[in-house]
Tab-separated table of N, CA and C in Angstrom:
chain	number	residue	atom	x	y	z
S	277	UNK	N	0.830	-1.189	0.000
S	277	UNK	CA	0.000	0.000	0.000
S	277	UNK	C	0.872	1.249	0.000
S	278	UNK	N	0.079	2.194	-0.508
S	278	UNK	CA	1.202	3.469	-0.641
S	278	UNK	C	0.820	4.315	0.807
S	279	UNK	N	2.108	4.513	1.462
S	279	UNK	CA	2.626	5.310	2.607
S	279	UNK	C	1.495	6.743	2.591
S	280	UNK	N	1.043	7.351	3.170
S	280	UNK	CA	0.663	8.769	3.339
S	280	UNK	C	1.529	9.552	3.879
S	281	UNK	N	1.711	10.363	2.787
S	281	UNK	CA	2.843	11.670	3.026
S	281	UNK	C	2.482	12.794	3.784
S	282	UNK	N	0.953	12.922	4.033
S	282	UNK	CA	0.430	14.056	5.146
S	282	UNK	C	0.646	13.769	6.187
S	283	UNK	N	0.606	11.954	6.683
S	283	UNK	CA	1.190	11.775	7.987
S	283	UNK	C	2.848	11.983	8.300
S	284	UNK	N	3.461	11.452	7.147
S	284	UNK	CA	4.854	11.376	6.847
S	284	UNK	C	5.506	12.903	7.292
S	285	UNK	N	5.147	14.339	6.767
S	285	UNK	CA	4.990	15.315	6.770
S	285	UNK	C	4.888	15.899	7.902
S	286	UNK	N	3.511	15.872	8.723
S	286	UNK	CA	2.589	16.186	9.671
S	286	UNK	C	2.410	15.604	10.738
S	287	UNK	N	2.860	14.429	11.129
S	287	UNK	CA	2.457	13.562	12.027
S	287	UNK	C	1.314	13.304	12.673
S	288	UNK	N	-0.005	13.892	11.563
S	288	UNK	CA	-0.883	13.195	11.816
S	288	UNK	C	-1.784	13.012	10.602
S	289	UNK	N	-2.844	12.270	11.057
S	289	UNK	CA	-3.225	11.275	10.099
S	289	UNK	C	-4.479	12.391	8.987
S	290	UNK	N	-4.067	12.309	7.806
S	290	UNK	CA	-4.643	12.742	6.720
S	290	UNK	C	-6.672	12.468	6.734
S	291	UNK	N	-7.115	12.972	5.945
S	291	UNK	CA	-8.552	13.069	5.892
S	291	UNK	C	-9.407	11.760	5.487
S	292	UNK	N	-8.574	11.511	4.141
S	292	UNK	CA	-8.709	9.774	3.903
S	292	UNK	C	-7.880	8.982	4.027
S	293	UNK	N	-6.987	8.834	5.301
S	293	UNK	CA	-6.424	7.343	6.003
S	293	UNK	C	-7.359	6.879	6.034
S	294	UNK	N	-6.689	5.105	5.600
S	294	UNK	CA	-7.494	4.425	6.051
S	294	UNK	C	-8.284	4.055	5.017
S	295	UNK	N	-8.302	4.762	3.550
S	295	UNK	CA	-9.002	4.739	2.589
S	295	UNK	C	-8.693	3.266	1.812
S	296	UNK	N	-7.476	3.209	1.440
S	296	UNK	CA	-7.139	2.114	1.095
S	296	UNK	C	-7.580	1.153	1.731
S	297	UNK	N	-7.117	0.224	2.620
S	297	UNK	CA	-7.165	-0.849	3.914
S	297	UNK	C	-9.283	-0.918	3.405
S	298	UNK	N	-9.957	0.081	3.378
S	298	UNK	CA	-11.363	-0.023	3.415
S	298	UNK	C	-11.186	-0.417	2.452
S	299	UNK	N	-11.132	-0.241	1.588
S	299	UNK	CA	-11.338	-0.925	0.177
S	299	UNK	C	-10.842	-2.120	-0.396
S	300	UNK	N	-9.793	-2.294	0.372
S	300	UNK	CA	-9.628	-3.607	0.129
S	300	UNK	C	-10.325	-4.897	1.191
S	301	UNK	N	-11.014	-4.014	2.663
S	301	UNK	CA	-12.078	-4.757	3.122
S	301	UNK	C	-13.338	-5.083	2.909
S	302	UNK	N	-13.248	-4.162	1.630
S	302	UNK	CA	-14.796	-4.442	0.981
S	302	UNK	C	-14.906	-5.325	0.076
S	303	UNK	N	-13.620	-5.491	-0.574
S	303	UNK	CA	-13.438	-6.051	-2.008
S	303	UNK	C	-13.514	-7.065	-1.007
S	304	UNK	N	-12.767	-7.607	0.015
S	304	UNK	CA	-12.957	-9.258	0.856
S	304	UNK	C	-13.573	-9.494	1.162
S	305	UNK	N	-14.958	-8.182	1.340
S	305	UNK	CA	-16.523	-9.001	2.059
S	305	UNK	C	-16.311	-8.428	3.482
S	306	UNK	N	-15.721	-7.905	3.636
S	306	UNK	CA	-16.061	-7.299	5.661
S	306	UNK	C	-16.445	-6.284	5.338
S	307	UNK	N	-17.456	-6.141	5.513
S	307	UNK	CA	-18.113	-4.902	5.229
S	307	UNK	C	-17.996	-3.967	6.098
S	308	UNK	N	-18.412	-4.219	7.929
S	308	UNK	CA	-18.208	-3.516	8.790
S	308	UNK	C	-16.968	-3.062	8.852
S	309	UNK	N	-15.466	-3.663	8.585
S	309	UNK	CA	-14.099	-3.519	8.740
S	309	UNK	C	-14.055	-1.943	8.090
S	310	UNK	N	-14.659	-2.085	6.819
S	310	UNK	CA	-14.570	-1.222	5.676
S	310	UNK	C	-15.104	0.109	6.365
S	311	UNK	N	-16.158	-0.223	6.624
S	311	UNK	CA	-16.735	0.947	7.684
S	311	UNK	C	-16.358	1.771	8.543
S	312	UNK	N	-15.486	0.648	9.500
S	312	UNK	CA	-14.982	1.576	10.786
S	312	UNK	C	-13.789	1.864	10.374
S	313	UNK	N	-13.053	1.501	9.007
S	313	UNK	CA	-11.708	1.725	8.879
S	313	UNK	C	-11.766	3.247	7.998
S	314	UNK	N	-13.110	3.719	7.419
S	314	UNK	CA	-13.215	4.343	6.513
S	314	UNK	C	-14.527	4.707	6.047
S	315	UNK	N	-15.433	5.618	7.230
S	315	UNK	CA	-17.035	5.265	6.657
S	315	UNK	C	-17.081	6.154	5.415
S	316	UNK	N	-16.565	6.920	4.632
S	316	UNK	CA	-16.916	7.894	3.805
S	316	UNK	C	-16.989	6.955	2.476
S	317	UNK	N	-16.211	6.060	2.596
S	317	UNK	CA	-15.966	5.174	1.346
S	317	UNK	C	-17.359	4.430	0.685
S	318	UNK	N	-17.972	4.224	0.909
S	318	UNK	CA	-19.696	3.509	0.636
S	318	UNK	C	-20.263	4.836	-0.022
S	319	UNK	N	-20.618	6.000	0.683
S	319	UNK	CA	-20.870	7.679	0.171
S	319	UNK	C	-20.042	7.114	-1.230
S	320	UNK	N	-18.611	7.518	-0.979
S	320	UNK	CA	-17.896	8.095	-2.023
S	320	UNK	C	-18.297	7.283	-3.543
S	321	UNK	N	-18.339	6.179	-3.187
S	321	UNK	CA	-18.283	4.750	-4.499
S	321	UNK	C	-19.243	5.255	-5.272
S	322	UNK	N	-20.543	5.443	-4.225
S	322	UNK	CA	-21.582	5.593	-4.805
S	322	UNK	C	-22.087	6.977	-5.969
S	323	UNK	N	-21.290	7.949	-4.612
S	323	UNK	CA	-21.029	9.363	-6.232
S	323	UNK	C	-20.150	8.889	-7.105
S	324	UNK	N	-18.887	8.538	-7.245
S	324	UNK	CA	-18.366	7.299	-8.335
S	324	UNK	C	-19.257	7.059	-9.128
S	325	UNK	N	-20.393	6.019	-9.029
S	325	UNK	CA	-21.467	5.428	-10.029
S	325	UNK	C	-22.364	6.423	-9.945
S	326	UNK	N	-22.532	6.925	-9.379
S	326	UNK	CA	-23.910	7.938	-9.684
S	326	UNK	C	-23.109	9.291	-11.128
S	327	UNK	N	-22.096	9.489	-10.929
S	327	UNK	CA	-21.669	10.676	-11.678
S	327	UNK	C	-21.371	9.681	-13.279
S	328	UNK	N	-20.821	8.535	-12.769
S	328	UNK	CA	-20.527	7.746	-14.308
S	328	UNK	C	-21.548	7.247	-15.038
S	329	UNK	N	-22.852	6.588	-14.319
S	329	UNK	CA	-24.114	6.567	-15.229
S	329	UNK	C	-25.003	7.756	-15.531
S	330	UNK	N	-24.720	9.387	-14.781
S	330	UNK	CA	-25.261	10.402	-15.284
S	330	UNK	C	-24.240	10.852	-16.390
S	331	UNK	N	-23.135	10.347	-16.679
S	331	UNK	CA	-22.147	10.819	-18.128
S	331	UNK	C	-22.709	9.800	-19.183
S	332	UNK	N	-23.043	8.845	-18.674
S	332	UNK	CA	-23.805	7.553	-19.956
S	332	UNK	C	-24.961	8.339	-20.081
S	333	UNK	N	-26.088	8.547	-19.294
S	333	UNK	CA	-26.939	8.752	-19.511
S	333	UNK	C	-27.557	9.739	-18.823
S	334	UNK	N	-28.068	11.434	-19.430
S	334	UNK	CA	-27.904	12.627	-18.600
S	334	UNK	C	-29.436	12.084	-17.766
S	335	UNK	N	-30.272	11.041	-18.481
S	335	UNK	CA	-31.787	11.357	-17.415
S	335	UNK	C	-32.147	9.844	-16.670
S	336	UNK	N	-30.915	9.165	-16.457
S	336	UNK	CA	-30.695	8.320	-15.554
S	336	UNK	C	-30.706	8.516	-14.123
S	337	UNK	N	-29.743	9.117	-13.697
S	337	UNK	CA	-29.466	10.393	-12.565
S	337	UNK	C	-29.301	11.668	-12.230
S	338	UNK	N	-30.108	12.605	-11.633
S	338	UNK	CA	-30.571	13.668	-11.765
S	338	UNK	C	-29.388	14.381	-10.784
S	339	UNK	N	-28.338	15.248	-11.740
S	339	UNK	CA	-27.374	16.049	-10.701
S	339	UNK	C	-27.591	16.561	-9.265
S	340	UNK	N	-28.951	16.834	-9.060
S	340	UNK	CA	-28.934	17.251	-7.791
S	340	UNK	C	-28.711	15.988	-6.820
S	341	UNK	N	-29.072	14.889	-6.866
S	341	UNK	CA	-28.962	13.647	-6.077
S	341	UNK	C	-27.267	13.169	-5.787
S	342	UNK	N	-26.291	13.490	-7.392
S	342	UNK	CA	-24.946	13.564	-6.919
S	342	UNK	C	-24.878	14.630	-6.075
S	343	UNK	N	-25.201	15.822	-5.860
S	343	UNK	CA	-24.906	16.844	-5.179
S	343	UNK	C	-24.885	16.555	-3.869
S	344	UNK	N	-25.845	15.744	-3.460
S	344	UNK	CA	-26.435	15.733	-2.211
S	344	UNK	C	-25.626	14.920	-2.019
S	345	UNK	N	-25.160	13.474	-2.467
S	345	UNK	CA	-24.357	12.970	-1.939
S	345	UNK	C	-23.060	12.839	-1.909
S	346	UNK	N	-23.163	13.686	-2.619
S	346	UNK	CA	-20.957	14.936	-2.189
S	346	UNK	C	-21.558	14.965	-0.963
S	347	UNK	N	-22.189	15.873	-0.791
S	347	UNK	CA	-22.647	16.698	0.185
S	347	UNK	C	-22.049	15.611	1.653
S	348	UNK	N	-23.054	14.548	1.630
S	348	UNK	CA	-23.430	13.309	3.036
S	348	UNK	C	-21.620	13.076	3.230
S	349	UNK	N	-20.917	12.574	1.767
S	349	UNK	CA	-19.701	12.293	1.683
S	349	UNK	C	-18.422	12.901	2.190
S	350	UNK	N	-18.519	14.106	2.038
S	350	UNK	CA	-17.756	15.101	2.538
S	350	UNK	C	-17.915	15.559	4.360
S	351	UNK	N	-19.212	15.816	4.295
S	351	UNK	CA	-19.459	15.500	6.126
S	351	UNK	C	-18.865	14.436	6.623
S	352	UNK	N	-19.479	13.635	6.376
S	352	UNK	CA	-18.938	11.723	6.960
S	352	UNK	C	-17.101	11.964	7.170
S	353	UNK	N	-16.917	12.208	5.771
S	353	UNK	CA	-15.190	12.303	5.914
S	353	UNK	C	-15.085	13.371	7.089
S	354	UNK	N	-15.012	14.560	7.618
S	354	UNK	CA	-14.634	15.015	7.873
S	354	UNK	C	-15.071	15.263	9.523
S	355	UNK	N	-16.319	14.729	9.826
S	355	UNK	CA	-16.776	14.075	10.876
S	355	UNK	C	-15.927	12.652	11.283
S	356	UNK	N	-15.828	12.238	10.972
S	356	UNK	CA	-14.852	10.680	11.174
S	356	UNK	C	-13.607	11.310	11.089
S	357	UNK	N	-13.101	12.082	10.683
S	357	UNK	CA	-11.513	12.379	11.161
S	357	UNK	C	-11.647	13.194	12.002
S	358	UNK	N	-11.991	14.191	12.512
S	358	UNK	CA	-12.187	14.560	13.954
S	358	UNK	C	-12.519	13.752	15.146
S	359	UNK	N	-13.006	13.042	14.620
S	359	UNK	CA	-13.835	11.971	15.716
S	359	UNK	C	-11.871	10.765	15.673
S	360	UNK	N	-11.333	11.054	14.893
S	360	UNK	CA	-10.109	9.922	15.175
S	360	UNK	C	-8.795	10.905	16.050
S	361	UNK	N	-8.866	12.450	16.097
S	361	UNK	CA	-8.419	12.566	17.382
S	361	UNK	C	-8.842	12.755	19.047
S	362	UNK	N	-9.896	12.571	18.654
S	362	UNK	CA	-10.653	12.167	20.206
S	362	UNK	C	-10.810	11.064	20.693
């Protein structure tokens, strides 16, 4: 896995640590692992597919619904890394 240079840098832990390790607990089926190692990642995938089947197809998925879930995605991240120095 590749090192994080914000910790490397900073000595402390970046916004998406942890990003990796989730994803490869999802790809194995632990779903919860994936979770507590990384809850933003489930959000994120999903704007992933939501933004790539609204480029296939503009009236598949309606931009405001990606919006919203930037939106959930970006909280989650940034709620869960505060919550990892407490």
């Amino acid at each position: 896995m590749l090192p994080c240079s914000w910790k490397e840098c900073f000595g402390i832990e970046c916004p998406t640590c942890g990003a990796q390790r989730s994803f490869l607990e999802l790809i194995s089926g632990n779903f919860l692992e994936s979770i507590f190692l990384f809850p933003a990642l489930i959000p994120f995938l999903a704007v992933v597919v939501l933004t790539i089947l609204h480029l296939i197809h503009k009236r598949l998925v309606h931009p405001k619904w990606i919006v919203v879930l930037f939106s959930i995605t970006v909280i989650v991240l940034l709620v869960s890394w505060i919550v990892k120095f407490f």
